[in-house]
Coordinates of C-alpha atoms in Angstrom, one line a residue:
X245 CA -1.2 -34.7 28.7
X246 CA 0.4 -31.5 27.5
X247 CA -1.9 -31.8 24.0
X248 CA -4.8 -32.1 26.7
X249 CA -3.8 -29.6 28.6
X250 CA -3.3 -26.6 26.0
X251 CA -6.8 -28.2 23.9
X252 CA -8.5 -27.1 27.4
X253 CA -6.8 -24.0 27.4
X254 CA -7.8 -22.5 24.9
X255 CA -11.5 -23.5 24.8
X256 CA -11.2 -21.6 27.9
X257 CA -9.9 -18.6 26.6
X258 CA -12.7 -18.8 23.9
X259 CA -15.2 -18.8 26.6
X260 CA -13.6 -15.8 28.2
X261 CA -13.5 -14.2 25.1
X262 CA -16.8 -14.6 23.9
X263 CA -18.3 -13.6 27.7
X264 CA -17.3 -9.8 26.5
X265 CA -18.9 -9.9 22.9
X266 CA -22.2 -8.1 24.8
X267 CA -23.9 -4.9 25.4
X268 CA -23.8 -2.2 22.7
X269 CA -21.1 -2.2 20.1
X270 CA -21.3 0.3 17.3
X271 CA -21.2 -0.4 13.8
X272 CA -18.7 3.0 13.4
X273 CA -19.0 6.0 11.0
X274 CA -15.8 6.3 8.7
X275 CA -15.5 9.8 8.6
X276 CA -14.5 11.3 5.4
X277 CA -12.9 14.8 4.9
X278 CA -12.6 16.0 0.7
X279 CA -13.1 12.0 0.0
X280 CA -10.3 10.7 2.1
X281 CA -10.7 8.9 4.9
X282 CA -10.1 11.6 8.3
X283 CA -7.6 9.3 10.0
X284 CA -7.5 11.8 12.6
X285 CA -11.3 11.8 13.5
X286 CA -11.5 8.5 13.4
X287 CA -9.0 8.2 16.2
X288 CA -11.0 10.9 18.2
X289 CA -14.3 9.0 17.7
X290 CA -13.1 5.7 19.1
X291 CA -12.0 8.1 21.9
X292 CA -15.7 9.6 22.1
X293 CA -17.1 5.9 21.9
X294 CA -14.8 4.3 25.2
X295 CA -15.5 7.7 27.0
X296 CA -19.0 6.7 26.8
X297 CA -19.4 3.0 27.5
X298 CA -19.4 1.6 24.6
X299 CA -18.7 -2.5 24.8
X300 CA -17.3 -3.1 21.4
X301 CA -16.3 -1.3 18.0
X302 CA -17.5 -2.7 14.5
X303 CA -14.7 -1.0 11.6
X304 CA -16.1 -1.4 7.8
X305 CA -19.4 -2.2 8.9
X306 CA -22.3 -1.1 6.7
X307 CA -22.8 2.2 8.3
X308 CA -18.7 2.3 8.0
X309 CA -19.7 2.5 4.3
X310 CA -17.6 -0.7 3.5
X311 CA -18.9 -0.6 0.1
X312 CA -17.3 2.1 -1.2
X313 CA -13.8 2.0 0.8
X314 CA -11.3 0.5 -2.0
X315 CA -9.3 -2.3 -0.2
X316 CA -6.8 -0.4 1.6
X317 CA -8.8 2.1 2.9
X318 CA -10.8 -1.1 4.4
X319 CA -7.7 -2.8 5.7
X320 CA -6.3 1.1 7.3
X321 CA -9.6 1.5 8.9
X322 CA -9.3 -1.7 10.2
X323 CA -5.8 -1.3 11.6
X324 CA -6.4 1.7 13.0
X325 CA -8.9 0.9 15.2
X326 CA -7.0 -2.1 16.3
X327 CA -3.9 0.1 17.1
X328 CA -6.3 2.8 18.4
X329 CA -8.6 0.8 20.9
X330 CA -5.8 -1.4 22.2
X331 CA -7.4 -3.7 23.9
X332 CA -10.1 -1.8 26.4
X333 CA -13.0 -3.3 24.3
X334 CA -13.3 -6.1 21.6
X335 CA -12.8 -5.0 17.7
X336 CA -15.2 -6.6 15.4
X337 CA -13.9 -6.4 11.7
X338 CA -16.1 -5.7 9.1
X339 CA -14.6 -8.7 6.4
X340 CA -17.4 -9.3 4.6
X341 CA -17.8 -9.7 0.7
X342 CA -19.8 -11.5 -2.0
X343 CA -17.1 -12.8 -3.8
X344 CA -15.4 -15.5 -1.2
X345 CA -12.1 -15.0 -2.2
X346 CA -12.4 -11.6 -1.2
X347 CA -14.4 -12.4 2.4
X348 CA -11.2 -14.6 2.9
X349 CA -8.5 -12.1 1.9
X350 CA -10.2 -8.8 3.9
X351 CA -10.3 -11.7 6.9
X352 CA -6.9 -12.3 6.4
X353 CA -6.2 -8.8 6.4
X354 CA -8.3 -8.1 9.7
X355 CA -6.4 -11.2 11.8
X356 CA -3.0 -9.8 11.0
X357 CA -4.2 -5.9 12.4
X358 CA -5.0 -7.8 15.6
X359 CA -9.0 -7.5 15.6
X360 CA -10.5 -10.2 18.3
X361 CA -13.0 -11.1 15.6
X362 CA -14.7 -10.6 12.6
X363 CA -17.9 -9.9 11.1
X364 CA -19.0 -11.4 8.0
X365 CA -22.4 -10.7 6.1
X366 CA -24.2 -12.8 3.9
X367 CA -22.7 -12.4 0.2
X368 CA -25.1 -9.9 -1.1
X369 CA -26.5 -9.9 -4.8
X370 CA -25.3 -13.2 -5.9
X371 CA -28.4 -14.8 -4.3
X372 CA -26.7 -17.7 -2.9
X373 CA -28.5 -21.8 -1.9
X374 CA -28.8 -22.3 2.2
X375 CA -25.3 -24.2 1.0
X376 CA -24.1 -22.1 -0.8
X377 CA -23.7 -19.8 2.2
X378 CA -22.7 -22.7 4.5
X379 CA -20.0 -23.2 1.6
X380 CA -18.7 -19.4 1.7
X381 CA -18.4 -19.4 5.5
X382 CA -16.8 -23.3 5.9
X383 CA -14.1 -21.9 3.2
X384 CA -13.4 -18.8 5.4
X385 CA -13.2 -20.2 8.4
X386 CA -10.7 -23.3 7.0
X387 CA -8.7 -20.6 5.6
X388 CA -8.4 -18.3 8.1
X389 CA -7.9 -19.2 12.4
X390 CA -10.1 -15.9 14.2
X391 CA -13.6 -16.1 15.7
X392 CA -16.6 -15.1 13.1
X393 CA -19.7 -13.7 13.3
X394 CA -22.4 -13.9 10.8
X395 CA -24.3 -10.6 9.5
X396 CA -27.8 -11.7 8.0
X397 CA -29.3 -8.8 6.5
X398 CA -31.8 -9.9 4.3
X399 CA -33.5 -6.2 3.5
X400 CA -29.3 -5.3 2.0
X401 CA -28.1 -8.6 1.0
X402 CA -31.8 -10.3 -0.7
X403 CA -30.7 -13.5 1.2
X404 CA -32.1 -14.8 4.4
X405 CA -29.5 -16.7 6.2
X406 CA -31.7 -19.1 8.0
X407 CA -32.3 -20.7 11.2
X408 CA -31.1 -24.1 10.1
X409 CA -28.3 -22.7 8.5
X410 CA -26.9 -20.8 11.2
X411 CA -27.6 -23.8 13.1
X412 CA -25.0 -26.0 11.1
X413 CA -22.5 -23.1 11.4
X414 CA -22.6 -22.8 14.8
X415 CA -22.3 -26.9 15.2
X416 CA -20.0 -27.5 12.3
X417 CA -17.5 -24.7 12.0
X418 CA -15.5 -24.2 14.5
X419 CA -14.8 -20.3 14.2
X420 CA -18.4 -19.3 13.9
X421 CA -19.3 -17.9 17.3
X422 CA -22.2 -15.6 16.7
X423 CA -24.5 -13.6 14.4
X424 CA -25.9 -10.2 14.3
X425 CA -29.6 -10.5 13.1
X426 CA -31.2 -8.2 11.4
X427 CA -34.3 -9.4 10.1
X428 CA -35.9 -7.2 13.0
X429 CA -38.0 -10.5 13.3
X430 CA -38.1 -11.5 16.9
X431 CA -39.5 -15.1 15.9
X432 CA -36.2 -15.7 13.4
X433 CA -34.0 -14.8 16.5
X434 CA -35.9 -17.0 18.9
X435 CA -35.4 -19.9 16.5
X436 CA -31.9 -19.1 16.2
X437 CA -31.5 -18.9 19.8
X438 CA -33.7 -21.9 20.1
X439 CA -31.2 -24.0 17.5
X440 CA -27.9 -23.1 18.1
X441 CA -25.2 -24.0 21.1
X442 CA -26.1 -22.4 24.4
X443 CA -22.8 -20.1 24.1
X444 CA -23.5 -18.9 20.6
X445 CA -23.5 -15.1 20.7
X446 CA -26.7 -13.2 19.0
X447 CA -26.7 -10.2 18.8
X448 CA -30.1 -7.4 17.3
X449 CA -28.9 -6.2 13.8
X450 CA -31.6 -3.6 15.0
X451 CA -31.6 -1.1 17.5
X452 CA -35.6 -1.0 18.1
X453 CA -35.5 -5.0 18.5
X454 CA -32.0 -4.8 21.2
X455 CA -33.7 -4.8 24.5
X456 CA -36.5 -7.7 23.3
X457 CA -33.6 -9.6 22.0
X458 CA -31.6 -9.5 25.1
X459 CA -34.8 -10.4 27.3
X460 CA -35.6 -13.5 25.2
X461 CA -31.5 -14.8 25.3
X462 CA -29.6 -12.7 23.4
X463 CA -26.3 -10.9 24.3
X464 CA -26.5 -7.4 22.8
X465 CA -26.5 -5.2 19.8
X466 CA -24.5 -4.2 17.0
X467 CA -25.7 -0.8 16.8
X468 CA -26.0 2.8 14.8
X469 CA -28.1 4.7 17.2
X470 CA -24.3 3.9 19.3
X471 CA -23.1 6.4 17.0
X472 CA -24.5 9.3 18.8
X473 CA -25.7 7.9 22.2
X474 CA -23.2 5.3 23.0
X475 CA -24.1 6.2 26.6
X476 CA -27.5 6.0 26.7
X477 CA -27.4 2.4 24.8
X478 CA -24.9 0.9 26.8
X479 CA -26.8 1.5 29.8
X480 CA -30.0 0.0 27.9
X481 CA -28.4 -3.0 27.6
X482 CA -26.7 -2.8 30.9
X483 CA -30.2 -3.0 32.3
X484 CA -31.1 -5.5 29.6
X485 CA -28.5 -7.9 31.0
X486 CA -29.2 -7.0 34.6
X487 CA -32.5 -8.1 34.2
X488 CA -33.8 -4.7 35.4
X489 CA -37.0 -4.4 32.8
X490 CA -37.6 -1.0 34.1
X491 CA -35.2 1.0 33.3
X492 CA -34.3 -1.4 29.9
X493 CA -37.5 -0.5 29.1
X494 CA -37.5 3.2 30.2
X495 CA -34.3 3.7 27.8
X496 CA -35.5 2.0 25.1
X497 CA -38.6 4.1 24.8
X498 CA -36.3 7.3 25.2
X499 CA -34.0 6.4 22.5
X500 CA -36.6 4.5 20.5
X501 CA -37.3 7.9 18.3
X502 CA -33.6 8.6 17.8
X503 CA -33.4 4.8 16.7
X504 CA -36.1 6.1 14.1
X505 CA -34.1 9.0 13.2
X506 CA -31.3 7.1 12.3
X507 CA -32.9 5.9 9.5
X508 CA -35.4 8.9 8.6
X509 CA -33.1 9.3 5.5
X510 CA -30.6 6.6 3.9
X511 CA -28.0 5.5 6.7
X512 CA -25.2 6.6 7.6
X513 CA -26.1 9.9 6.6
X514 CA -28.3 10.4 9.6
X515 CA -25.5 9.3 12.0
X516 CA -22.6 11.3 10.5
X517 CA -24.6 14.7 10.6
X518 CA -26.0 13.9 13.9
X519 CA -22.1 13.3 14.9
X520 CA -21.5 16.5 13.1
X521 CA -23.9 18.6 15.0
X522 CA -22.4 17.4 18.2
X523 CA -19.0 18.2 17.4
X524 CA -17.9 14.5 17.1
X525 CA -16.7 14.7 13.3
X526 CA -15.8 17.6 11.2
X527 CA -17.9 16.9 7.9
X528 CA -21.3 14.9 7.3
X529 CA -19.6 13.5 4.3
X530 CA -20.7 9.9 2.5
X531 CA -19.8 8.5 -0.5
X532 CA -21.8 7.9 -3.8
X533 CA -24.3 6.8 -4.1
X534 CA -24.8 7.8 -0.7
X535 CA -25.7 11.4 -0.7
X536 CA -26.3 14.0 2.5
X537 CA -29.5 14.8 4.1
X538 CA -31.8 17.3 2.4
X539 CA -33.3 20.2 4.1
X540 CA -36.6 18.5 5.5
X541 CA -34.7 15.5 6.8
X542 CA -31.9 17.2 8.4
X543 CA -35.1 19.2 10.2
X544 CA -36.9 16.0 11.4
X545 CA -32.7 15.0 12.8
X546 CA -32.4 18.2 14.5
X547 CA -35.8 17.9 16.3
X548 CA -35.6 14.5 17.7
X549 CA -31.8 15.3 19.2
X550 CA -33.1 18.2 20.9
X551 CA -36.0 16.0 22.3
X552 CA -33.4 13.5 23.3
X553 CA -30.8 16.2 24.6
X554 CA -28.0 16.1 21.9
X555 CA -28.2 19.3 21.0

């Protein structure tokens, strides 16, 4: 029947789709110049990142420093890396909130810019039951028809999403596809992996645990260290998904201490004056209560890109 017929097409479609949620996609800087948003350099920065291989762009992640964008700033970012990549890799919207209501509007938001899917975190502060996140997610995906993919981030959001609970996600809700885990546990993913549907997508919320996650079944990583060698992790994960251990293994000890430096002072700060040095943004700027690197950890930055060739 014609009912049959379209029902098959578009699980099909979903299948192709979710085949090129893989490799490295970064979690994107929002640069900011005098505390706007730097439309501009945003543009040339998704330029920088497809240049270099990367396999998928996460706007209004947390190293986009969703937190502090006010609504429309999160809904321009969003649309302007929709109209900006169009179409060579997958967009991954940051939609995530602890208020529900809010999840389901930025969701909205994202689906009407055109972003292939949509990452959602685990509502931070509020502390919520194993149901109560079930609950928040079955209400966005009812509301809102576009592919999800959990965020559990128990070290920012206090909450550990877990196994069992991604489990009935993935099996119940329709829209939920995948998760970035970033427990940095390799036993949590392996459980997840172990639980869920064959063709549900995890990907390492942690660049140090990316290659190990792909070699035990996962797909990839959502990524900072992407930020500044979106070449070198793509091809990591490349070799990840080739199977070729030795040169995953080779790359991941060569970028392991940039992974480090990424977080040798409160992220993104790191990122955007590693980006700066290189001449990918114009200003190192974050937003309270973010603050720039000091001296001493701006040092330790500058030592490790050299050591990796970035500067």
């Amino acid at each position: 029947t014609l009912s049959s017929s379209s029902a098959a097409s578009d699980v099909y479609k979903r299948q192709v789709f979710m085949r090129k949620i893989q490799g490295a996609i970064v979690a994107i800087v929002t640069p900011f110049i005098d505390g706007k948003v730097d439309e501009q350099g945003l543009k040339d920065l998704i330029e920088f990142h497809i240049d270099h291989g990367t396999h998928g762009i996460v706007p209004c992640g947390t190293t986009g420093e969703s937190a502090t964008l006010d609504f429309e700033e999160h809904k321009r970012v969003i649309e302007l890396t929709v109209d900006t990549v169009k179409g060579r890799v997958p967009v991954i919207a940051g939609t995530g909130a602890n208020n529900t209501l809010e999840a389901i509007e930025l969701t909205e938001s994202a689906k009407a810019s055109g972003a292939d899917a949509t990452l959602s975190v685990v509502p931070y502060y509020n502390k919520p039951s194993q149901e109560g996140l079930f609950q928040h997610y079955k209400a966005i995906t009812e509301a809102v028809d576009i592919p999800v993919i959990l965020y559990n981030v128990p070290s920012r959001t206090v909450t550990n999403m877990l196994p069992a609970t991604v489990s009935r996600c993935a099996r119940e809700l329709n829209n939920i596809i995948g998760i970035k885990e970033a427990t940095g546990s390799l036993n949590q993913i392996s459980e997840v992996i172990r639980l869920c549907p064959d063709d549900f997508i995890i990907l390492s919320g942690d660049d140090f645990t990316a290659m190990p996650t792909v070699l035990i079944g996962g797909q990839g990583v959502i990524s900072v260290t992407s930020n500044v060698e979106p070449r070198g992790m793509a091809e990591m994960m490349e070799a990840a998904l080739a199977g070729d251990l030795e040169k995953a293994n080779f790359l991941h000890y060569r970028l392991f201490p940039l992974m480090g430096a990424m977080f040798c002072y409160p992220s993104p700060a790191p990122a955007k004056q590693a980006l700066e040095m290189m001449g990918k943004i114009r200003s190192a700027e974050v937003r309270l209560p973010m603050t720039s690197m000091d001296d001493a950890s701006i040092d330790v930055l500058k030592k490790i890109m050299k050591d990796v060739g970035l500067c």
